[in-house]
């Protein structure tokens, strides 16, 4: 599975490419972090327990058990990376929240969902994936190092499963029929 943790991805890429990481304000802003496998588990549980979640909106994220300040994230990145990172400081951004953590308790109580990956494990796995797949000087989202056929198949399979799970959840939750065509699914 390809790990993606949005809050940490750009900082890890910057560390790998020896580019500066920008910290706005004092770096004490707190965010929650969710590892992609935990997100996929949430999608699959929502589909499995659709009778308990249909028609509802839920927050999905790392929750209170997977929080990290930007300063703590930088320290973790330096530990994983094995050297100090280049940090650039700027003033506060006008709309930046000092604390944002998703409250996942309703989804947890309705589905039994639990996160399996803590901040350290998730960030470490993301770092390892980025290290293995990036092409020097380029974002892994644009170009990746050549992959074997088996690795490409694993990537495509992981993305296909994620897309299928999300489509199933949307369809079941909305109770709308879905028309499939060769190139896309259309919710009606």
JSON list of C-alpha atoms in Angstrom, two decimals:
[
{"chain": "A", "resi": 1, "resn": "UNK", "atom": "CA", "xyz": [0.00, 0.00, 0.00]},
{"chain": "A", "resi": 2, "resn": "UNK", "atom": "CA", "xyz": [1.21, 3.49, -0.79]},
{"chain": "A", "resi": 3, "resn": "UNK", "atom": "CA", "xyz": [1.27, 5.59, 2.39]},
{"chain": "A", "resi": 4, "resn": "UNK", "atom": "CA", "xyz": [0.00, 9.15, 2.22]},
{"chain": "A", "resi": 5, "resn": "UNK", "atom": "CA", "xyz": [-0.17, 11.48, 5.19]},
{"chain": "A", "resi": 6, "resn": "UNK", "atom": "CA", "xyz": [-0.98, 14.89, 3.76]},
{"chain": "A", "resi": 7, "resn": "UNK", "atom": "CA", "xyz": [0.29, 16.95, 6.68]},
{"chain": "A", "resi": 8, "resn": "UNK", "atom": "CA", "xyz": [3.74, 15.36, 6.52]},
{"chain": "A", "resi": 9, "resn": "UNK", "atom": "CA", "xyz": [4.16, 14.58, 2.81]},
{"chain": "A", "resi": 10, "resn": "UNK", "atom": "CA", "xyz": [5.49, 17.90, 1.58]},
{"chain": "A", "resi": 11, "resn": "UNK", "atom": "CA", "xyz": [7.85, 18.26, 4.55]},
{"chain": "A", "resi": 12, "resn": "UNK", "atom": "CA", "xyz": [9.26, 14.77, 4.00]},
{"chain": "A", "resi": 13, "resn": "UNK", "atom": "CA", "xyz": [9.74, 15.45, 0.30]},
{"chain": "A", "resi": 14, "resn": "UNK", "atom": "CA", "xyz": [11.56, 18.68, 1.15]},
{"chain": "A", "resi": 15, "resn": "UNK", "atom": "CA", "xyz": [13.82, 16.83, 3.61]},
{"chain": "A", "resi": 16, "resn": "UNK", "atom": "CA", "xyz": [14.64, 14.15, 1.02]},
{"chain": "A", "resi": 17, "resn": "UNK", "atom": "CA", "xyz": [15.42, 16.79, -1.59]},
{"chain": "A", "resi": 18, "resn": "UNK", "atom": "CA", "xyz": [17.38, 18.96, 0.87]},
{"chain": "A", "resi": 19, "resn": "UNK", "atom": "CA", "xyz": [14.95, 21.81, 0.23]},
{"chain": "A", "resi": 20, "resn": "UNK", "atom": "CA", "xyz": [13.82, 24.18, 2.99]},
{"chain": "A", "resi": 21, "resn": "UNK", "atom": "CA", "xyz": [10.74, 23.33, 5.02]},
{"chain": "A", "resi": 22, "resn": "UNK", "atom": "CA", "xyz": [8.65, 26.42, 5.73]},
{"chain": "A", "resi": 23, "resn": "UNK", "atom": "CA", "xyz": [7.27, 26.87, 9.23]},
{"chain": "A", "resi": 24, "resn": "UNK", "atom": "CA", "xyz": [4.62, 29.55, 9.61]},
{"chain": "A", "resi": 25, "resn": "UNK", "atom": "CA", "xyz": [4.36, 31.23, 13.00]},
{"chain": "A", "resi": 26, "resn": "UNK", "atom": "CA", "xyz": [5.93, 29.47, 15.96]},
{"chain": "A", "resi": 27, "resn": "UNK", "atom": "CA", "xyz": [5.45, 25.90, 14.70]},
{"chain": "A", "resi": 28, "resn": "UNK", "atom": "CA", "xyz": [3.31, 24.94, 17.68]},
{"chain": "A", "resi": 29, "resn": "UNK", "atom": "CA", "xyz": [0.24, 24.37, 15.52]},
{"chain": "A", "resi": 30, "resn": "UNK", "atom": "CA", "xyz": [-1.20, 20.90, 16.21]},
{"chain": "A", "resi": 31, "resn": "UNK", "atom": "CA", "xyz": [-2.64, 18.56, 13.57]},
{"chain": "A", "resi": 32, "resn": "UNK", "atom": "CA", "xyz": [-3.76, 14.97, 13.52]},
{"chain": "A", "resi": 33, "resn": "UNK", "atom": "CA", "xyz": [-2.17, 12.50, 11.13]},
{"chain": "A", "resi": 34, "resn": "UNK", "atom": "CA", "xyz": [-3.79, 9.47, 9.53]},
{"chain": "A", "resi": 35, "resn": "UNK", "atom": "CA", "xyz": [-1.95, 6.72, 7.69]},
{"chain": "A", "resi": 36, "resn": "UNK", "atom": "CA", "xyz": [-3.52, 5.63, 4.39]},
{"chain": "A", "resi": 37, "resn": "UNK", "atom": "CA", "xyz": [-4.10, 2.01, 5.49]},
{"chain": "A", "resi": 38, "resn": "UNK", "atom": "CA", "xyz": [-6.23, 3.30, 8.38]},
{"chain": "A", "resi": 39, "resn": "UNK", "atom": "CA", "xyz": [-8.23, 5.47, 5.98]},
{"chain": "A", "resi": 40, "resn": "UNK", "atom": "CA", "xyz": [-8.85, 2.52, 3.67]},
{"chain": "A", "resi": 41, "resn": "UNK", "atom": "CA", "xyz": [-9.96, 0.45, 6.67]},
{"chain": "A", "resi": 42, "resn": "UNK", "atom": "CA", "xyz": [-12.45, 3.22, 7.51]},
{"chain": "A", "resi": 43, "resn": "UNK", "atom": "CA", "xyz": [-13.86, 3.16, 3.97]},
{"chain": "A", "resi": 44, "resn": "UNK", "atom": "CA", "xyz": [-14.21, -0.62, 4.01]},
{"chain": "A", "resi": 45, "resn": "UNK", "atom": "CA", "xyz": [-15.86, -0.61, 7.44]},
{"chain": "A", "resi": 46, "resn": "UNK", "atom": "CA", "xyz": [-18.29, 2.09, 6.28]},
{"chain": "A", "resi": 47, "resn": "UNK", "atom": "CA", "xyz": [-19.28, -0.13, 3.38]},
{"chain": "A", "resi": 48, "resn": "UNK", "atom": "CA", "xyz": [-19.55, -3.19, 5.62]},
{"chain": "A", "resi": 49, "resn": "UNK", "atom": "CA", "xyz": [-21.68, -1.36, 8.18]},
{"chain": "A", "resi": 50, "resn": "UNK", "atom": "CA", "xyz": [-23.63, 0.82, 5.77]},
{"chain": "A", "resi": 51, "resn": "UNK", "atom": "CA", "xyz": [-26.83, 0.23, 7.75]},
{"chain": "A", "resi": 52, "resn": "UNK", "atom": "CA", "xyz": [-25.26, 2.15, 10.66]},
{"chain": "A", "resi": 53, "resn": "UNK", "atom": "CA", "xyz": [-23.71, 5.01, 8.67]},
{"chain": "A", "resi": 54, "resn": "UNK", "atom": "CA", "xyz": [-26.01, 5.63, 5.68]},
{"chain": "A", "resi": 55, "resn": "UNK", "atom": "CA", "xyz": [-27.00, 9.27, 5.31]},
{"chain": "A", "resi": 56, "resn": "UNK", "atom": "CA", "xyz": [-24.55, 10.48, 7.95]},
{"chain": "A", "resi": 57, "resn": "UNK", "atom": "CA", "xyz": [-21.43, 12.64, 7.71]},
{"chain": "A", "resi": 58, "resn": "UNK", "atom": "CA", "xyz": [-18.34, 11.69, 9.70]},
{"chain": "A", "resi": 59, "resn": "UNK", "atom": "CA", "xyz": [-14.92, 13.18, 10.39]},
{"chain": "A", "resi": 60, "resn": "UNK", "atom": "CA", "xyz": [-12.10, 10.79, 9.56]},
{"chain": "A", "resi": 61, "resn": "UNK", "atom": "CA", "xyz": [-8.57, 11.62, 10.65]},
{"chain": "A", "resi": 62, "resn": "UNK", "atom": "CA", "xyz": [-5.89, 10.71, 13.10]},
{"chain": "A", "resi": 63, "resn": "UNK", "atom": "CA", "xyz": [-7.96, 11.88, 16.06]},
{"chain": "A", "resi": 64, "resn": "UNK", "atom": "CA", "xyz": [-6.68, 12.83, 19.49]},
{"chain": "A", "resi": 65, "resn": "UNK", "atom": "CA", "xyz": [-4.37, 9.79, 19.71]},
{"chain": "A", "resi": 66, "resn": "UNK", "atom": "CA", "xyz": [-2.44, 10.76, 16.54]},
{"chain": "A", "resi": 67, "resn": "UNK", "atom": "CA", "xyz": [-1.62, 14.43, 17.08]},
{"chain": "A", "resi": 68, "resn": "UNK", "atom": "CA", "xyz": [1.64, 16.21, 16.44]},
{"chain": "A", "resi": 69, "resn": "UNK", "atom": "CA", "xyz": [2.78, 19.82, 16.48]},
{"chain": "A", "resi": 70, "resn": "UNK", "atom": "CA", "xyz": [4.73, 21.07, 13.48]},
{"chain": "A", "resi": 71, "resn": "UNK", "atom": "CA", "xyz": [7.83, 21.35, 15.67]},
{"chain": "A", "resi": 72, "resn": "UNK", "atom": "CA", "xyz": [7.40, 17.74, 16.82]},
{"chain": "A", "resi": 73, "resn": "UNK", "atom": "CA", "xyz": [6.93, 16.66, 13.21]},
{"chain": "A", "resi": 74, "resn": "UNK", "atom": "CA", "xyz": [10.18, 18.39, 12.22]},
{"chain": "A", "resi": 75, "resn": "UNK", "atom": "CA", "xyz": [12.00, 16.64, 15.06]},
{"chain": "A", "resi": 76, "resn": "UNK", "atom": "CA", "xyz": [10.57, 13.28, 13.97]},
{"chain": "A", "resi": 77, "resn": "UNK", "atom": "CA", "xyz": [11.57, 13.95, 10.35]},
{"chain": "A", "resi": 78, "resn": "UNK", "atom": "CA", "xyz": [15.12, 14.78, 11.46]},
{"chain": "A", "resi": 79, "resn": "UNK", "atom": "CA", "xyz": [15.29, 11.56, 13.49]},
{"chain": "A", "resi": 80, "resn": "UNK", "atom": "CA", "xyz": [14.04, 9.45, 10.59]},
{"chain": "A", "resi": 81, "resn": "UNK", "atom": "CA", "xyz": [16.13, 11.33, 8.00]},
{"chain": "A", "resi": 82, "resn": "UNK", "atom": "CA", "xyz": [19.27, 11.06, 10.15]},
{"chain": "A", "resi": 83, "resn": "UNK", "atom": "CA", "xyz": [20.23, 14.71, 9.84]},
{"chain": "A", "resi": 84, "resn": "UNK", "atom": "CA", "xyz": [18.95, 18.21, 10.46]},
{"chain": "A", "resi": 85, "resn": "UNK", "atom": "CA", "xyz": [16.58, 19.66, 7.91]},
{"chain": "A", "resi": 86, "resn": "UNK", "atom": "CA", "xyz": [16.72, 23.13, 6.40]},
{"chain": "A", "resi": 87, "resn": "UNK", "atom": "CA", "xyz": [13.94, 25.18, 8.02]},
{"chain": "A", "resi": 88, "resn": "UNK", "atom": "CA", "xyz": [12.66, 28.53, 6.76]},
{"chain": "A", "resi": 89, "resn": "UNK", "atom": "CA", "xyz": [10.47, 30.59, 9.10]},
{"chain": "A", "resi": 90, "resn": "UNK", "atom": "CA", "xyz": [7.70, 32.95, 8.00]},
{"chain": "A", "resi": 91, "resn": "UNK", "atom": "CA", "xyz": [4.98, 34.89, 9.83]},
{"chain": "A", "resi": 92, "resn": "UNK", "atom": "CA", "xyz": [1.62, 33.48, 10.74]},
{"chain": "A", "resi": 93, "resn": "UNK", "atom": "CA", "xyz": [-0.82, 32.83, 7.90]},
{"chain": "A", "resi": 94, "resn": "UNK", "atom": "CA", "xyz": [-4.11, 34.64, 8.41]},
{"chain": "A", "resi": 95, "resn": "UNK", "atom": "CA", "xyz": [-6.36, 31.56, 8.35]},
{"chain": "A", "resi": 96, "resn": "UNK", "atom": "CA", "xyz": [-4.00, 29.08, 10.00]},
{"chain": "A", "resi": 97, "resn": "UNK", "atom": "CA", "xyz": [-5.61, 27.23, 12.89]},
{"chain": "A", "resi": 98, "resn": "UNK", "atom": "CA", "xyz": [-3.47, 26.64, 15.96]},
{"chain": "A", "resi": 99, "resn": "UNK", "atom": "CA", "xyz": [-5.24, 23.35, 16.70]},
{"chain": "A", "resi": 100, "resn": "UNK", "atom": "CA", "xyz": [-7.11, 21.06, 14.32]},
{"chain": "A", "resi": 101, "resn": "UNK", "atom": "CA", "xyz": [-7.85, 17.48, 15.29]},
{"chain": "A", "resi": 102, "resn": "UNK", "atom": "CA", "xyz": [-10.65, 15.41, 13.78]},
{"chain": "A", "resi": 103, "resn": "UNK", "atom": "CA", "xyz": [-13.23, 14.06, 16.21]},
{"chain": "A", "resi": 104, "resn": "UNK", "atom": "CA", "xyz": [-13.71, 10.50, 14.96]},
{"chain": "A", "resi": 105, "resn": "UNK", "atom": "CA", "xyz": [-15.67, 9.22, 17.97]},
{"chain": "A", "resi": 106, "resn": "UNK", "atom": "CA", "xyz": [-19.06, 8.94, 16.20]},
{"chain": "A", "resi": 107, "resn": "UNK", "atom": "CA", "xyz": [-17.57, 6.92, 13.34]},
{"chain": "A", "resi": 108, "resn": "UNK", "atom": "CA", "xyz": [-15.65, 4.74, 15.80]},
{"chain": "A", "resi": 109, "resn": "UNK", "atom": "CA", "xyz": [-18.75, 4.03, 17.88]},
{"chain": "A", "resi": 110, "resn": "UNK", "atom": "CA", "xyz": [-20.90, 3.19, 14.84]},
{"chain": "A", "resi": 111, "resn": "UNK", "atom": "CA", "xyz": [-18.36, 0.97, 13.05]},
{"chain": "A", "resi": 112, "resn": "UNK", "atom": "CA", "xyz": [-15.81, -0.20, 15.62]},
{"chain": "A", "resi": 113, "resn": "UNK", "atom": "CA", "xyz": [-13.03, 1.42, 13.55]},
{"chain": "A", "resi": 114, "resn": "UNK", "atom": "CA", "xyz": [-9.67, 1.89, 15.24]},
{"chain": "A", "resi": 115, "resn": "UNK", "atom": "CA", "xyz": [-6.44, 3.32, 13.90]},
{"chain": "A", "resi": 116, "resn": "UNK", "atom": "CA", "xyz": [-3.60, 0.80, 13.72]},
{"chain": "A", "resi": 117, "resn": "UNK", "atom": "CA", "xyz": [-0.73, 3.19, 12.92]},
{"chain": "A", "resi": 118, "resn": "UNK", "atom": "CA", "xyz": [0.59, 5.85, 15.28]},
{"chain": "A", "resi": 119, "resn": "UNK", "atom": "CA", "xyz": [2.28, 9.07, 14.15]},
{"chain": "A", "resi": 120, "resn": "UNK", "atom": "CA", "xyz": [5.83, 7.67, 14.34]},
{"chain": "A", "resi": 121, "resn": "UNK", "atom": "CA", "xyz": [5.02, 4.51, 12.39]},
{"chain": "A", "resi": 122, "resn": "UNK", "atom": "CA", "xyz": [2.98, 6.33, 9.75]},
{"chain": "A", "resi": 123, "resn": "UNK", "atom": "CA", "xyz": [5.56, 9.06, 9.13]},
{"chain": "A", "resi": 124, "resn": "UNK", "atom": "CA", "xyz": [8.38, 6.48, 9.05]},
{"chain": "A", "resi": 125, "resn": "UNK", "atom": "CA", "xyz": [6.51, 4.34, 6.51]},
{"chain": "A", "resi": 126, "resn": "UNK", "atom": "CA", "xyz": [5.75, 7.39, 4.38]},
{"chain": "A", "resi": 127, "resn": "UNK", "atom": "CA", "xyz": [9.42, 8.40, 4.51]},
{"chain": "A", "resi": 128, "resn": "UNK", "atom": "CA", "xyz": [10.50, 4.89, 3.47]},
{"chain": "A", "resi": 129, "resn": "UNK", "atom": "CA", "xyz": [8.03, 4.89, 0.56]},
{"chain": "A", "resi": 130, "resn": "UNK", "atom": "CA", "xyz": [9.10, 8.35, -0.59]},
{"chain": "A", "resi": 131, "resn": "UNK", "atom": "CA", "xyz": [12.77, 7.36, -0.33]},
{"chain": "A", "resi": 132, "resn": "UNK", "atom": "CA", "xyz": [12.20, 4.22, -2.39]},
{"chain": "A", "resi": 133, "resn": "UNK", "atom": "CA", "xyz": [10.07, 5.82, -5.10]},
{"chain": "A", "resi": 134, "resn": "UNK", "atom": "CA", "xyz": [11.29, 9.35, -5.66]},
{"chain": "A", "resi": 135, "resn": "UNK", "atom": "CA", "xyz": [13.44, 10.44, -8.55]},
{"chain": "A", "resi": 136, "resn": "UNK", "atom": "CA", "xyz": [16.15, 12.85, -7.47]},
{"chain": "A", "resi": 137, "resn": "UNK", "atom": "CA", "xyz": [14.93, 16.43, -7.53]},
{"chain": "A", "resi": 138, "resn": "UNK", "atom": "CA", "xyz": [11.36, 15.58, -8.53]},
{"chain": "A", "resi": 139, "resn": "UNK", "atom": "CA", "xyz": [8.21, 15.07, -6.56]},
{"chain": "A", "resi": 140, "resn": "UNK", "atom": "CA", "xyz": [7.11, 11.42, -6.38]},
{"chain": "A", "resi": 141, "resn": "UNK", "atom": "CA", "xyz": [3.64, 12.60, -7.32]},
{"chain": "A", "resi": 142, "resn": "UNK", "atom": "CA", "xyz": [4.92, 13.57, -10.77]},
{"chain": "A", "resi": 143, "resn": "UNK", "atom": "CA", "xyz": [7.61, 11.02, -11.51]},
{"chain": "A", "resi": 144, "resn": "UNK", "atom": "CA", "xyz": [8.72, 7.94, -9.67]},
{"chain": "A", "resi": 145, "resn": "UNK", "atom": "CA", "xyz": [11.73, 5.76, -10.11]},
{"chain": "A", "resi": 146, "resn": "UNK", "atom": "CA", "xyz": [11.14, 2.90, -12.55]},
{"chain": "A", "resi": 147, "resn": "UNK", "atom": "CA", "xyz": [9.11, 0.18, -10.88]},
{"chain": "A", "resi": 148, "resn": "UNK", "atom": "CA", "xyz": [9.10, -3.51, -11.62]},
{"chain": "A", "resi": 149, "resn": "UNK", "atom": "CA", "xyz": [5.96, -4.96, -13.19]},
{"chain": "A", "resi": 150, "resn": "UNK", "atom": "CA", "xyz": [5.04, -6.53, -9.85]},
{"chain": "A", "resi": 151, "resn": "UNK", "atom": "CA", "xyz": [5.46, -3.21, -8.01]},
{"chain": "A", "resi": 152, "resn": "UNK", "atom": "CA", "xyz": [3.37, -1.37, -10.62]},
{"chain": "A", "resi": 153, "resn": "UNK", "atom": "CA", "xyz": [0.66, -4.01, -10.26]},
{"chain": "A", "resi": 154, "resn": "UNK", "atom": "CA", "xyz": [0.66, -3.61, -6.45]},
{"chain": "A", "resi": 155, "resn": "UNK", "atom": "CA", "xyz": [0.32, 0.18, -6.82]},
{"chain": "A", "resi": 156, "resn": "UNK", "atom": "CA", "xyz": [-2.52, -0.08, -9.33]},
{"chain": "A", "resi": 157, "resn": "UNK", "atom": "CA", "xyz": [-4.25, -2.69, -7.18]},
{"chain": "A", "resi": 158, "resn": "UNK", "atom": "CA", "xyz": [-4.02, -0.51, -4.06]},
{"chain": "A", "resi": 159, "resn": "UNK", "atom": "CA", "xyz": [-5.43, 2.52, -5.87]},
{"chain": "A", "resi": 160, "resn": "UNK", "atom": "CA", "xyz": [-8.16, 0.43, -7.50]},
{"chain": "A", "resi": 161, "resn": "UNK", "atom": "CA", "xyz": [-9.23, -0.99, -4.14]},
{"chain": "A", "resi": 162, "resn": "UNK", "atom": "CA", "xyz": [-9.33, 2.48, -2.60]},
{"chain": "A", "resi": 163, "resn": "UNK", "atom": "CA", "xyz": [-11.41, 3.86, -5.48]},
{"chain": "A", "resi": 164, "resn": "UNK", "atom": "CA", "xyz": [-13.78, 0.88, -5.40]},
{"chain": "A", "resi": 165, "resn": "UNK", "atom": "CA", "xyz": [-14.25, 1.17, -1.64]},
{"chain": "A", "resi": 166, "resn": "UNK", "atom": "CA", "xyz": [-14.97, 4.89, -1.85]},
{"chain": "A", "resi": 167, "resn": "UNK", "atom": "CA", "xyz": [-17.38, 4.42, -4.77]},
{"chain": "A", "resi": 168, "resn": "UNK", "atom": "CA", "xyz": [-19.23, 1.67, -2.87]},
{"chain": "A", "resi": 169, "resn": "UNK", "atom": "CA", "xyz": [-19.54, 3.81, 0.24]},
{"chain": "A", "resi": 170, "resn": "UNK", "atom": "CA", "xyz": [-20.82, 6.80, -1.72]},
{"chain": "A", "resi": 171, "resn": "UNK", "atom": "CA", "xyz": [-23.30, 4.68, -3.67]},
{"chain": "A", "resi": 172, "resn": "UNK", "atom": "CA", "xyz": [-24.60, 2.79, -0.63]},
{"chain": "A", "resi": 173, "resn": "UNK", "atom": "CA", "xyz": [-24.78, 5.87, 1.59]},
{"chain": "A", "resi": 174, "resn": "UNK", "atom": "CA", "xyz": [-26.68, 7.88, -0.98]},
{"chain": "A", "resi": 175, "resn": "UNK", "atom": "CA", "xyz": [-28.79, 4.89, -2.11]},
{"chain": "A", "resi": 176, "resn": "UNK", "atom": "CA", "xyz": [-28.47, 6.18, -5.67]},
{"chain": "A", "resi": 177, "resn": "UNK", "atom": "CA", "xyz": [-28.06, 3.82, -8.62]},
{"chain": "A", "resi": 178, "resn": "UNK", "atom": "CA", "xyz": [-24.67, 3.90, -10.30]},
{"chain": "A", "resi": 179, "resn": "UNK", "atom": "CA", "xyz": [-24.25, 3.57, -14.04]},
{"chain": "A", "resi": 180, "resn": "UNK", "atom": "CA", "xyz": [-20.87, 2.19, -15.09]},
{"chain": "A", "resi": 181, "resn": "UNK", "atom": "CA", "xyz": [-19.21, 2.91, -18.42]},
{"chain": "A", "resi": 182, "resn": "UNK", "atom": "CA", "xyz": [-15.86, 1.79, -19.78]},
{"chain": "A", "resi": 183, "resn": "UNK", "atom": "CA", "xyz": [-14.09, 4.93, -18.57]},
{"chain": "A", "resi": 184, "resn": "UNK", "atom": "CA", "xyz": [-15.94, 6.10, -15.44]},
{"chain": "A", "resi": 185, "resn": "UNK", "atom": "CA", "xyz": [-18.69, 5.55, -12.92]},
{"chain": "A", "resi": 186, "resn": "UNK", "atom": "CA", "xyz": [-21.48, 8.08, -12.81]},
{"chain": "A", "resi": 187, "resn": "UNK", "atom": "CA", "xyz": [-23.64, 8.52, -9.72]},
{"chain": "A", "resi": 188, "resn": "UNK", "atom": "CA", "xyz": [-27.23, 9.34, -10.68]}
]
